[in-house]
């Protein structure tokens, strides 16, 4: 029987409705959540992602501290822009879109973001807190995948999850989240990567298979257990003259074939993507709420 297709847009809209109520509550306390997204250069995929993030923030009524800088921007100039956002009390969240141009040390830039405004969850302090199971900002795509699974009624407790891809944005934080002792964790995780031997055998043992390698259509039906839940994080642009934009987005999963074997599957686009932006809104609202609850703690970076 063909799999049920998870509608990421519908799940994202449900979460955004919940967030809109929290934003209204914040506004009653005189706080407008503020997000500063910094984009350096004109990488088309990054421009598209950032445009989506900015639109979502506008729709949610956030204050905007967005900055678009030329590709030639020096590391020092970028660090100074981050510093300004760190010090701006109207800003509760900062995101520097990756990848950065090669002449900029991305690690140094991420380290310069105040942990209490690190709504991207990529600062070493945020990563450390996540590993330790402490309250923190969770990277948006990883967090979105967990929400997608939970809201789709998938049982994580005791499930065997196989993640393909060990990136700092998705694979690693996801492995940490899913192994937390919590109602949205308690899974057993196998984290596969480019040096994994017998990847297909690992994948075929998964109750939940999460493909986040960036290799178009690498997950074929032989790699999927009958009835498994399959989450596709891939978004590779492939040239397609038939499309208005000249390209289409291709996932890491051979969707048409795998949907005949899985019980639940995400499409590309319209699966994980809408959750990524939504969880950025979520983290920004959380950050603003922390400021209201405990201004001194938030200012010192305690979560
Ligand atoms: N580039 C692609 N995804 C992301 C993300 O979630 N955060 C940042 N900062 N850059 C990205």
PDB file of C-alpha atoms and ligand atoms in Angstrom:
ATOM      1  CA  UNK A   1       0.000   0.000   0.000  1.00  0.00           C
ATOM      2  CA  UNK A   2       1.310   3.478  -0.836  1.00  0.00           C
ATOM      3  CA  UNK A   3       2.545   5.640   2.030  1.00  0.00           C
ATOM      4  CA  UNK A   4       0.606   8.492   3.597  1.00  0.00           C
ATOM      5  CA  UNK A   5       2.295  11.719   2.552  1.00  0.00           C
ATOM      6  CA  UNK A   6       3.184  14.126   5.356  1.00  0.00           C
ATOM      7  CA  UNK A   7       1.996  17.668   4.549  1.00  0.00           C
ATOM      8  CA  UNK A   8       4.777  19.854   5.947  1.00  0.00           C
ATOM      9  CA  UNK A   9       2.931  23.034   5.017  1.00  0.00           C
ATOM     10  CA  UNK A  10      -0.119  22.068   7.061  1.00  0.00           C
ATOM     11  CA  UNK A  11       2.001  21.135  10.106  1.00  0.00           C
ATOM     12  CA  UNK A  12       3.957  24.403   9.755  1.00  0.00           C
ATOM     13  CA  UNK A  13       0.717  26.406   9.566  1.00  0.00           C
ATOM     14  CA  UNK A  14      -0.584  24.733  12.719  1.00  0.00           C
ATOM     15  CA  UNK A  15       2.600  25.673  14.620  1.00  0.00           C
ATOM     16  CA  UNK A  16       2.494  29.219  13.214  1.00  0.00           C
ATOM     17  CA  UNK A  17      -1.078  29.646  14.469  1.00  0.00           C
ATOM     18  CA  UNK A  18       0.099  28.645  17.962  1.00  0.00           C
ATOM     19  CA  UNK A  19       3.009  31.082  17.657  1.00  0.00           C
ATOM     20  CA  UNK A  20       0.756  33.943  16.501  1.00  0.00           C
ATOM     21  CA  UNK A  21      -1.142  33.706  19.802  1.00  0.00           C
ATOM     22  CA  UNK A  22       2.155  33.861  21.748  1.00  0.00           C
ATOM     23  CA  UNK A  23       3.269  36.892  19.682  1.00  0.00           C
ATOM     24  CA  UNK A  24      -0.009  38.665  20.556  1.00  0.00           C
ATOM     25  CA  UNK A  25       0.598  37.915  24.242  1.00  0.00           C
ATOM     26  CA  UNK A  26       4.146  39.329  23.983  1.00  0.00           C
ATOM     27  CA  UNK A  27       2.855  42.449  22.269  1.00  0.00           C
ATOM     28  CA  UNK A  28       0.443  42.963  25.177  1.00  0.00           C
ATOM     29  CA  UNK A  29       3.588  43.076  27.399  1.00  0.00           C
ATOM     30  CA  UNK A  30       5.083  45.678  25.056  1.00  0.00           C
ATOM     31  CA  UNK A  31       7.511  43.276  23.344  1.00  0.00           C
ATOM     32  CA  UNK A  32       7.670  42.779  19.563  1.00  0.00           C
ATOM     33  CA  UNK A  33       9.868  39.761  18.713  1.00  0.00           C
ATOM     34  CA  UNK A  34      12.813  40.900  16.612  1.00  0.00           C
ATOM     35  CA  UNK A  35      15.008  38.866  14.264  1.00  0.00           C
ATOM     36  CA  UNK A  36      18.129  39.944  12.390  1.00  0.00           C
ATOM     37  CA  UNK A  37      19.053  37.776   9.412  1.00  0.00           C
ATOM     38  CA  UNK A  38      22.430  38.535   7.837  1.00  0.00           C
ATOM     39  CA  UNK A  39      23.066  37.445   4.260  1.00  0.00           C
ATOM     40  CA  UNK A  40      26.518  37.919   2.727  1.00  0.00           C
ATOM     41  CA  UNK A  41      26.670  37.675  -1.077  1.00  0.00           C
ATOM     42  CA  UNK A  42      24.184  36.535  -3.681  1.00  0.00           C
ATOM     43  CA  UNK A  43      24.269  32.721  -3.615  1.00  0.00           C
ATOM     44  CA  UNK A  44      20.887  31.979  -5.284  1.00  0.00           C
ATOM     45  CA  UNK A  45      19.842  29.231  -2.862  1.00  0.00           C
ATOM     46  CA  UNK A  46      20.769  31.404   0.153  1.00  0.00           C
ATOM     47  CA  UNK A  47      18.916  34.420  -1.308  1.00  0.00           C
ATOM     48  CA  UNK A  48      15.856  32.225  -1.745  1.00  0.00           C
ATOM     49  CA  UNK A  49      16.049  30.814   1.823  1.00  0.00           C
ATOM     50  CA  UNK A  50      16.576  34.262   3.337  1.00  0.00           C
ATOM     51  CA  UNK A  51      13.690  35.742   1.325  1.00  0.00           C
ATOM     52  CA  UNK A  52      11.451  33.009   2.741  1.00  0.00           C
ATOM     53  CA  UNK A  53      12.635  33.686   6.301  1.00  0.00           C
ATOM     54  CA  UNK A  54      12.065  37.442   5.914  1.00  0.00           C
ATOM     55  CA  UNK A  55       8.585  36.941   4.479  1.00  0.00           C
ATOM     56  CA  UNK A  56       7.614  34.643   7.346  1.00  0.00           C
ATOM     57  CA  UNK A  57       8.859  37.190   9.906  1.00  0.00           C
ATOM     58  CA  UNK A  58       6.871  39.979   8.241  1.00  0.00           C
ATOM     59  CA  UNK A  59       3.723  37.850   8.231  1.00  0.00           C
ATOM     60  CA  UNK A  60       4.239  37.142  11.930  1.00  0.00           C
ATOM     61  CA  UNK A  61       4.619  40.884  12.681  1.00  0.00           C
ATOM     62  CA  UNK A  62       8.252  40.639  13.894  1.00  0.00           C
ATOM     63  CA  UNK A  63      10.610  43.589  14.086  1.00  0.00           C
ATOM     64  CA  UNK A  64      13.262  43.171  11.373  1.00  0.00           C
ATOM     65  CA  UNK A  65      16.982  43.783  11.730  1.00  0.00           C
ATOM     66  CA  UNK A  66      17.900  42.143   8.412  1.00  0.00           C
ATOM     67  CA  UNK A  67      21.096  43.026   6.607  1.00  0.00           C
ATOM     68  CA  UNK A  68      22.160  42.112   3.065  1.00  0.00           C
ATOM     69  CA  UNK A  69      25.888  42.608   2.599  1.00  0.00           C
ATOM     70  CA  UNK A  70      28.008  42.312  -0.564  1.00  0.00           C
ATOM     71  CA  UNK A  71      30.129  39.183  -1.122  1.00  0.00           C
ATOM     72  CA  UNK A  72      33.238  41.361  -0.702  1.00  0.00           C
ATOM     73  CA  UNK A  73      32.331  42.189   2.952  1.00  0.00           C
ATOM     74  CA  UNK A  74      35.333  41.676   5.228  1.00  0.00           C
ATOM     75  CA  UNK A  75      35.219  39.371   8.247  1.00  0.00           C
ATOM     76  CA  UNK A  76      35.764  42.376  10.537  1.00  0.00           C
ATOM     77  CA  UNK A  77      32.816  44.229   8.989  1.00  0.00           C
ATOM     78  CA  UNK A  78      30.581  41.183   9.397  1.00  0.00           C
ATOM     79  CA  UNK A  79      31.680  40.784  13.028  1.00  0.00           C
ATOM     80  CA  UNK A  80      30.858  44.443  13.620  1.00  0.00           C
ATOM     81  CA  UNK A  81      27.348  43.955  12.149  1.00  0.00           C
ATOM     82  CA  UNK A  82      26.788  40.962  14.446  1.00  0.00           C
ATOM     83  CA  UNK A  83      27.985  43.042  17.407  1.00  0.00           C
ATOM     84  CA  UNK A  84      25.405  45.730  16.573  1.00  0.00           C
ATOM     85  CA  UNK A  85      22.616  43.152  16.562  1.00  0.00           C
ATOM     86  CA  UNK A  86      23.953  41.621  19.809  1.00  0.00           C
ATOM     87  CA  UNK A  87      23.616  45.023  21.462  1.00  0.00           C
ATOM     88  CA  UNK A  88      20.245  45.985  19.947  1.00  0.00           C
ATOM     89  CA  UNK A  89      17.501  45.413  22.571  1.00  0.00           C
ATOM     90  CA  UNK A  90      14.824  45.189  19.849  1.00  0.00           C
ATOM     91  CA  UNK A  91      16.533  42.060  18.470  1.00  0.00           C
ATOM     92  CA  UNK A  92      15.880  38.681  20.148  1.00  0.00           C
ATOM     93  CA  UNK A  93      17.361  36.444  17.461  1.00  0.00           C
ATOM     94  CA  UNK A  94      20.309  36.559  15.043  1.00  0.00           C
ATOM     95  CA  UNK A  95      20.938  34.259  12.083  1.00  0.00           C
ATOM     96  CA  UNK A  96      23.946  34.512   9.777  1.00  0.00           C
ATOM     97  CA  UNK A  97      23.046  32.573   6.648  1.00  0.00           C
ATOM     98  CA  UNK A  98      25.547  29.861   5.706  1.00  0.00           C
ATOM     99  CA  UNK A  99      27.591  29.185   3.703  1.00  0.00           C
ATOM    100  CA  UNK A 100      29.672  32.355   3.996  1.00  0.00           C
ATOM    101  CA  UNK A 101      32.162  33.450   1.308  1.00  0.00           C
ATOM    102  CA  UNK A 102      35.470  31.536   1.525  1.00  0.00           C
ATOM    103  CA  UNK A 103      37.457  34.519   2.894  1.00  0.00           C
ATOM    104  CA  UNK A 104      35.303  34.610   6.061  1.00  0.00           C
ATOM    105  CA  UNK A 105      35.894  32.247   8.997  1.00  0.00           C
ATOM    106  CA  UNK A 106      32.355  30.994   9.649  1.00  0.00           C
ATOM    107  CA  UNK A 107      33.299  29.496  13.035  1.00  0.00           C
ATOM    108  CA  UNK A 108      34.567  32.848  14.262  1.00  0.00           C
ATOM    109  CA  UNK A 109      31.366  34.553  13.104  1.00  0.00           C
ATOM    110  CA  UNK A 110      29.086  31.979  14.757  1.00  0.00           C
ATOM    111  CA  UNK A 111      31.113  32.324  17.968  1.00  0.00           C
ATOM    112  CA  UNK A 112      30.527  36.091  17.944  1.00  0.00           C
ATOM    113  CA  UNK A 113      26.724  35.742  18.187  1.00  0.00           C
ATOM    114  CA  UNK A 114      25.418  36.169  21.750  1.00  0.00           C
ATOM    115  CA  UNK A 115      24.224  32.727  22.885  1.00  0.00           C
ATOM    116  CA  UNK A 116      20.997  34.278  24.218  1.00  0.00           C
ATOM    117  CA  UNK A 117      20.187  35.437  20.649  1.00  0.00           C
ATOM    118  CA  UNK A 118      21.455  32.299  18.875  1.00  0.00           C
ATOM    119  CA  UNK A 119      18.079  31.235  17.442  1.00  0.00           C
ATOM    120  CA  UNK A 120      19.965  29.225  14.781  1.00  0.00           C
ATOM    121  CA  UNK A 121      21.392  27.002  17.552  1.00  0.00           C
ATOM    122  CA  UNK A 122      24.857  26.837  15.986  1.00  0.00           C
ATOM    123  CA  UNK A 123      26.918  28.626  18.666  1.00  0.00           C
ATOM    124  CA  UNK A 124      29.159  26.160  20.576  1.00  0.00           C
ATOM    125  CA  UNK A 125      27.331  27.093  23.810  1.00  0.00           C
ATOM    126  CA  UNK A 126      23.976  26.145  22.244  1.00  0.00           C
ATOM    127  CA  UNK A 127      25.441  22.916  20.832  1.00  0.00           C
ATOM    128  CA  UNK A 128      26.958  22.049  24.224  1.00  0.00           C
ATOM    129  CA  UNK A 129      23.644  22.649  25.993  1.00  0.00           C
ATOM    130  CA  UNK A 130      21.854  20.446  23.465  1.00  0.00           C
ATOM    131  CA  UNK A 131      24.348  17.616  23.992  1.00  0.00           C
ATOM    132  CA  UNK A 132      23.920  17.940  27.775  1.00  0.00           C
ATOM    133  CA  UNK A 133      20.124  17.949  27.504  1.00  0.00           C
ATOM    134  CA  UNK A 134      19.840  21.495  28.864  1.00  0.00           C
ATOM    135  CA  UNK A 135      17.337  24.120  27.629  1.00  0.00           C
ATOM    136  CA  UNK A 136      18.750  25.756  24.502  1.00  0.00           C
ATOM    137  CA  UNK A 137      17.936  26.880  20.977  1.00  0.00           C
ATOM    138  CA  UNK A 138      17.754  23.793  18.769  1.00  0.00           C
ATOM    139  CA  UNK A 139      18.893  24.112  15.108  1.00  0.00           C
ATOM    140  CA  UNK A 140      15.743  24.770  13.086  1.00  0.00           C
ATOM    141  CA  UNK A 141      15.716  21.919  10.565  1.00  0.00           C
ATOM    142  CA  UNK A 142      16.489  19.261  13.186  1.00  0.00           C
ATOM    143  CA  UNK A 143      13.836  20.706  15.513  1.00  0.00           C
ATOM    144  CA  UNK A 144      11.346  20.883  12.620  1.00  0.00           C
ATOM    145  CA  UNK A 145      11.858  17.215  11.771  1.00  0.00           C
ATOM    146  CA  UNK A 146      11.100  16.182  15.353  1.00  0.00           C
ATOM    147  CA  UNK A 147       7.935  18.352  15.374  1.00  0.00           C
ATOM    148  CA  UNK A 148       6.888  16.865  12.012  1.00  0.00           C
ATOM    149  CA  UNK A 149       7.260  13.329  13.381  1.00  0.00           C
ATOM    150  CA  UNK A 150       5.479  14.067  16.664  1.00  0.00           C
ATOM    151  CA  UNK A 151       2.588  15.946  15.023  1.00  0.00           C
ATOM    152  CA  UNK A 152       2.211  13.100  12.476  1.00  0.00           C
ATOM    153  CA  UNK A 153       1.666  10.680  15.361  1.00  0.00           C
ATOM    154  CA  UNK A 154       4.961   8.797  14.915  1.00  0.00           C
ATOM    155  CA  UNK A 155       6.123   7.035  18.096  1.00  0.00           C
ATOM    156  CA  UNK A 156       9.750   7.952  18.833  1.00  0.00           C
ATOM    157  CA  UNK A 157      10.097   6.173  22.181  1.00  0.00           C
ATOM    158  CA  UNK A 158      12.194   3.049  21.555  1.00  0.00           C
ATOM    159  CA  UNK A 159      12.132   3.477  17.766  1.00  0.00           C
ATOM    160  CA  UNK A 160      15.257   2.772  15.726  1.00  0.00           C
ATOM    161  CA  UNK A 161      16.065   5.944  13.784  1.00  0.00           C
ATOM    162  CA  UNK A 162      18.726   5.867  11.078  1.00  0.00           C
ATOM    163  CA  UNK A 163      20.043   9.277  10.011  1.00  0.00           C
ATOM    164  CA  UNK A 164      22.085   9.533   6.819  1.00  0.00           C
ATOM    165  CA  UNK A 165      24.339  12.603   7.031  1.00  0.00           C
ATOM    166  CA  UNK A 166      26.335  14.041   9.956  1.00  0.00           C
ATOM    167  CA  UNK A 167      26.136  17.797   9.253  1.00  0.00           C
ATOM    168  CA  UNK A 168      26.159  20.338  12.078  1.00  0.00           C
ATOM    169  CA  UNK A 169      22.879  21.752  10.731  1.00  0.00           C
ATOM    170  CA  UNK A 170      20.879  18.520  10.629  1.00  0.00           C
ATOM    171  CA  UNK A 171      22.406  15.095  11.356  1.00  0.00           C
ATOM    172  CA  UNK A 172      24.343  15.800  14.549  1.00  0.00           C
ATOM    173  CA  UNK A 173      21.711  17.938  16.331  1.00  0.00           C
ATOM    174  CA  UNK A 174      18.991  15.509  15.286  1.00  0.00           C
ATOM    175  CA  UNK A 175      20.905  12.538  16.738  1.00  0.00           C
ATOM    176  CA  UNK A 176      21.240  14.475  19.999  1.00  0.00           C
ATOM    177  CA  UNK A 177      17.587  15.506  20.114  1.00  0.00           C
ATOM    178  CA  UNK A 178      16.223  12.068  19.364  1.00  0.00           C
ATOM    179  CA  UNK A 179      18.349  10.416  22.049  1.00  0.00           C
ATOM    180  CA  UNK A 180      17.297  12.877  24.793  1.00  0.00           C
ATOM    181  CA  UNK A 181      15.397  11.453  27.719  1.00  0.00           C
ATOM    182  CA  UNK A 182      12.163  13.255  26.779  1.00  0.00           C
ATOM    183  CA  UNK A 183       8.717  12.821  25.273  1.00  0.00           C
ATOM    184  CA  UNK A 184      10.186  13.930  21.911  1.00  0.00           C
ATOM    185  CA  UNK A 185      13.220  11.643  22.212  1.00  0.00           C
ATOM    186  CA  UNK A 186      14.006   8.230  23.731  1.00  0.00           C
ATOM    187  CA  UNK A 187      14.855   6.821  20.294  1.00  0.00           C
ATOM    188  CA  UNK A 188      17.824   4.605  19.405  1.00  0.00           C
ATOM    189  CA  UNK A 189      19.853   6.404  16.746  1.00  0.00           C
ATOM    190  CA  UNK A 190      22.308   5.161  14.134  1.00  0.00           C
ATOM    191  CA  UNK A 191      24.142   8.104  12.547  1.00  0.00           C
ATOM    192  CA  UNK A 192      25.499   7.167   9.099  1.00  0.00           C
ATOM    193  CA  UNK A 193      27.928   9.171   6.992  1.00  0.00           C
ATOM    194  CA  UNK A 194      30.272   8.981   4.021  1.00  0.00           C
ATOM    195  CA  UNK A 195      32.566   6.454   5.754  1.00  0.00           C
ATOM    196  CA  UNK A 196      29.771   4.142   6.922  1.00  0.00           C
ATOM    197  CA  UNK A 197      30.204   0.571   5.715  1.00  0.00           C
ATOM    198  CA  UNK A 198      27.093  -1.204   4.425  1.00  0.00           C
ATOM    199  CA  UNK A 199      24.909   1.905   4.495  1.00  0.00           C
ATOM    200  CA  UNK A 200      22.046   0.080   2.785  1.00  0.00           C
ATOM    201  CA  UNK A 201      21.972  -2.561   5.548  1.00  0.00           C
ATOM    202  CA  UNK A 202      21.819   0.068   8.294  1.00  0.00           C
ATOM    203  CA  UNK A 203      19.118   2.017   6.446  1.00  0.00           C
ATOM    204  CA  UNK A 204      16.999  -1.096   5.908  1.00  0.00           C
ATOM    205  CA  UNK A 205      16.846  -1.697   9.684  1.00  0.00           C
ATOM    206  CA  UNK A 206      15.299   1.737  10.384  1.00  0.00           C
ATOM    207  CA  UNK A 207      11.807   2.223  11.763  1.00  0.00           C
ATOM    208  CA  UNK A 208      12.366   5.874  10.861  1.00  0.00           C
ATOM    209  CA  UNK A 209      14.832   6.731   8.088  1.00  0.00           C
ATOM    210  CA  UNK A 210      16.021  10.342   7.813  1.00  0.00           C
ATOM    211  CA  UNK A 211      17.931  11.202   4.645  1.00  0.00           C
ATOM    212  CA  UNK A 212      20.077  14.317   5.061  1.00  0.00           C
ATOM    213  CA  UNK A 213      23.106  13.687   2.880  1.00  0.00           C
ATOM    214  CA  UNK A 214      22.426  16.060  -0.019  1.00  0.00           C
ATOM    215  CA  UNK A 215      22.804  13.222  -2.548  1.00  0.00           C
ATOM    216  CA  UNK A 216      19.804  13.301  -4.891  1.00  0.00           C
ATOM    217  CA  UNK A 217      17.668  10.145  -4.857  1.00  0.00           C
ATOM    218  CA  UNK A 218      20.297   8.043  -3.056  1.00  0.00           C
ATOM    219  CA  UNK A 219      17.659   6.277  -0.929  1.00  0.00           C
ATOM    220  CA  UNK A 220      16.121   3.527  -3.048  1.00  0.00           C
ATOM    221  CA  UNK A 221      13.393   1.026  -2.026  1.00  0.00           C
ATOM    222  CA  UNK A 222      15.945  -1.729  -1.232  1.00  0.00           C
ATOM    223  CA  UNK A 223      17.265   0.537   1.546  1.00  0.00           C
ATOM    224  CA  UNK A 224      13.853   0.917   3.198  1.00  0.00           C
ATOM    225  CA  UNK A 225      12.084  -1.521   5.535  1.00  0.00           C
ATOM    226  CA  UNK A 226       8.455  -2.160   4.586  1.00  0.00           C
ATOM    227  CA  UNK A 227       6.249   0.210   6.613  1.00  0.00           C
ATOM    228  CA  UNK A 228       9.110   2.537   7.644  1.00  0.00           C
ATOM    229  CA  UNK A 229       8.666   6.290   8.101  1.00  0.00           C
ATOM    230  CA  UNK A 230      10.880   8.175   5.621  1.00  0.00           C
ATOM    231  CA  UNK A 231      11.898  11.814   6.087  1.00  0.00           C
ATOM    232  CA  UNK A 232      13.658  13.528   3.183  1.00  0.00           C
ATOM    233  CA  UNK A 233      15.778  16.563   4.069  1.00  0.00           C
ATOM    234  CA  UNK A 234      17.473  16.876   0.653  1.00  0.00           C
ATOM    235  CA  UNK A 235      16.917  19.967  -1.489  1.00  0.00           C
ATOM    236  CA  UNK A 236      19.314  19.773  -4.431  1.00  0.00           C
ATOM    237  CA  UNK A 237      18.637  22.139  -7.335  1.00  0.00           C
ATOM    238  CA  UNK A 238      18.590  20.258 -10.647  1.00  0.00           C
ATOM    239  CA  UNK A 239      18.369  22.121 -13.958  1.00  0.00           C
ATOM    240  CA  UNK A 240      14.957  21.805 -15.571  1.00  0.00           C
ATOM    241  CA  UNK A 241      14.181  24.051 -18.559  1.00  0.00           C
ATOM    242  CA  UNK A 242      10.492  23.095 -18.267  1.00  0.00           C
ATOM    243  CA  UNK A 243      10.283  24.963 -14.947  1.00  0.00           C
ATOM    244  CA  UNK A 244       9.774  28.739 -14.750  1.00  0.00           C
ATOM    245  CA  UNK A 245      12.802  29.131 -12.467  1.00  0.00           C
ATOM    246  CA  UNK A 246      14.943  26.847 -14.676  1.00  0.00           C
ATOM    247  CA  UNK A 247      15.428  24.247 -11.921  1.00  0.00           C
ATOM    248  CA  UNK A 248      13.531  21.877  -9.691  1.00  0.00           C
ATOM    249  CA  UNK A 249      14.263  20.686  -6.170  1.00  0.00           C
ATOM    250  CA  UNK A 250      15.217  17.017  -5.823  1.00  0.00           C
ATOM    251  CA  UNK A 251      15.304  15.177  -2.507  1.00  0.00           C
ATOM    252  CA  UNK A 252      17.665  12.485  -1.207  1.00  0.00           C
ATOM    253  CA  UNK A 253      14.911   9.864  -1.576  1.00  0.00           C
ATOM    254  CA  UNK A 254      13.651   8.205  -4.754  1.00  0.00           C
ATOM    255  CA  UNK A 255      10.166   9.355  -3.757  1.00  0.00           C
ATOM    256  CA  UNK A 256       8.010   7.605  -6.384  1.00  0.00           C
ATOM    257  CA  UNK A 257       9.543   4.186  -5.709  1.00  0.00           C
ATOM    258  CA  UNK A 258      10.010   4.502  -1.924  1.00  0.00           C
ATOM    259  CA  UNK A 259       6.441   5.735  -1.279  1.00  0.00           C
ATOM    260  CA  UNK A 260       5.203   2.285  -2.366  1.00  0.00           C
ATOM    261  CA  UNK A 261       7.131   0.698   0.502  1.00  0.00           C
ATOM    262  CA  UNK A 262       7.050   3.253   3.326  1.00  0.00           C
ATOM    263  CA  UNK A 263       4.075   3.893   5.632  1.00  0.00           C
ATOM    264  CA  UNK A 264       4.664   7.638   5.894  1.00  0.00           C
ATOM    265  CA  UNK A 265       6.903   9.862   3.756  1.00  0.00           C
ATOM    266  CA  UNK A 266       7.719  13.557   3.259  1.00  0.00           C
ATOM    267  CA  UNK A 267       7.712  15.070  -0.242  1.00  0.00           C
ATOM    268  CA  UNK A 268      10.271  17.547  -1.644  1.00  0.00           C
ATOM    269  CA  UNK A 269       9.287  20.332  -1.720  1.00  0.00           C
ATOM    270  CA  UNK A 270       6.523  20.682   0.879  1.00  0.00           C
ATOM    271  CA  UNK A 271       7.857  18.307   3.543  1.00  0.00           C
ATOM    272  CA  UNK A 272      10.639  19.386   5.908  1.00  0.00           C
ATOM    273  CA  UNK A 273      11.263  22.798   4.241  1.00  0.00           C
ATOM    274  CA  UNK A 274       8.255  24.707   5.671  1.00  0.00           C
ATOM    275  CA  UNK A 275       9.197  23.505   9.183  1.00  0.00           C
ATOM    276  CA  UNK A 276      12.715  24.984   9.024  1.00  0.00           C
ATOM    277  CA  UNK A 277      11.446  28.550   8.746  1.00  0.00           C
ATOM    278  CA  UNK A 278       8.682  27.906  11.256  1.00  0.00           C
ATOM    279  CA  UNK A 279      11.146  26.713  13.895  1.00  0.00           C
ATOM    280  CA  UNK A 280      13.195  29.886  13.366  1.00  0.00           C
ATOM    281  CA  UNK A 281      10.043  31.858  14.221  1.00  0.00           C
ATOM    282  CA  UNK A 282       9.511  29.503  17.183  1.00  0.00           C
ATOM    283  CA  UNK A 283      13.031  30.054  18.556  1.00  0.00           C
ATOM    284  CA  UNK A 284      12.696  33.821  18.142  1.00  0.00           C
ATOM    285  CA  UNK A 285       9.401  33.852  20.067  1.00  0.00           C
ATOM    286  CA  UNK A 286      11.021  31.690  22.786  1.00  0.00           C
ATOM    287  CA  UNK A 287      13.913  34.143  23.019  1.00  0.00           C
ATOM    288  CA  UNK A 288      11.554  37.104  23.380  1.00  0.00           C
ATOM    289  CA  UNK A 289       9.554  35.242  26.047  1.00  0.00           C
ATOM    290  CA  UNK A 290      12.757  34.523  27.999  1.00  0.00           C
ATOM    291  CA  UNK A 291      13.499  38.260  27.950  1.00  0.00           C
ATOM    292  CA  UNK A 292      10.083  38.958  29.484  1.00  0.00           C
ATOM    293  CA  UNK A 293      10.361  36.138  32.039  1.00  0.00           C
ATOM    294  CA  UNK A 294      13.853  36.928  33.247  1.00  0.00           C
ATOM    295  CA  UNK A 295      15.502  39.975  31.653  1.00  0.00           C
ATOM    296  CA  UNK A 296      18.709  39.597  33.695  1.00  0.00           C
ATOM    297  CA  UNK A 297      19.183  35.897  32.830  1.00  0.00           C
ATOM    298  CA  UNK A 298      18.501  36.528  29.150  1.00  0.00           C
ATOM    299  CA  UNK A 299      21.035  39.361  29.100  1.00  0.00           C
ATOM    300  CA  UNK A 300      23.684  37.067  30.598  1.00  0.00           C
ATOM    301  CA  UNK A 301      22.943  34.325  28.095  1.00  0.00           C
ATOM    302  CA  UNK A 302      21.397  31.797  30.485  1.00  0.00           C
ATOM    303  CA  UNK A 303      18.579  29.865  28.874  1.00  0.00           C
TER     304      UNK A 303
HETATM  305  N1  LIG B   1      22.001  27.485   5.395  1.00  0.00           N
HETATM  306  C1  LIG B   1      21.152  26.466   5.127  1.00  0.00           C
HETATM  307  N2  LIG B   1      20.395  26.176   6.208  1.00  0.00           N
HETATM  308  C2  LIG B   1      20.790  27.028   7.181  1.00  0.00           C
HETATM  309  C3  LIG B   1      20.377  27.210   8.539  1.00  0.00           C
HETATM  310  O1  LIG B   1      19.499  26.530   9.078  1.00  0.00           O
HETATM  311  N3  LIG B   1      21.039  28.187   9.230  1.00  0.00           N
HETATM  312  C4  LIG B   1      22.017  28.945   8.654  1.00  0.00           C
HETATM  313  N4  LIG B   1      22.601  29.885   9.413  1.00  0.00           N
HETATM  314  N5  LIG B   1      22.416  28.799   7.403  1.00  0.00           N
HETATM  315  C5  LIG B   1      21.792  27.852   6.671  1.00  0.00           C
END
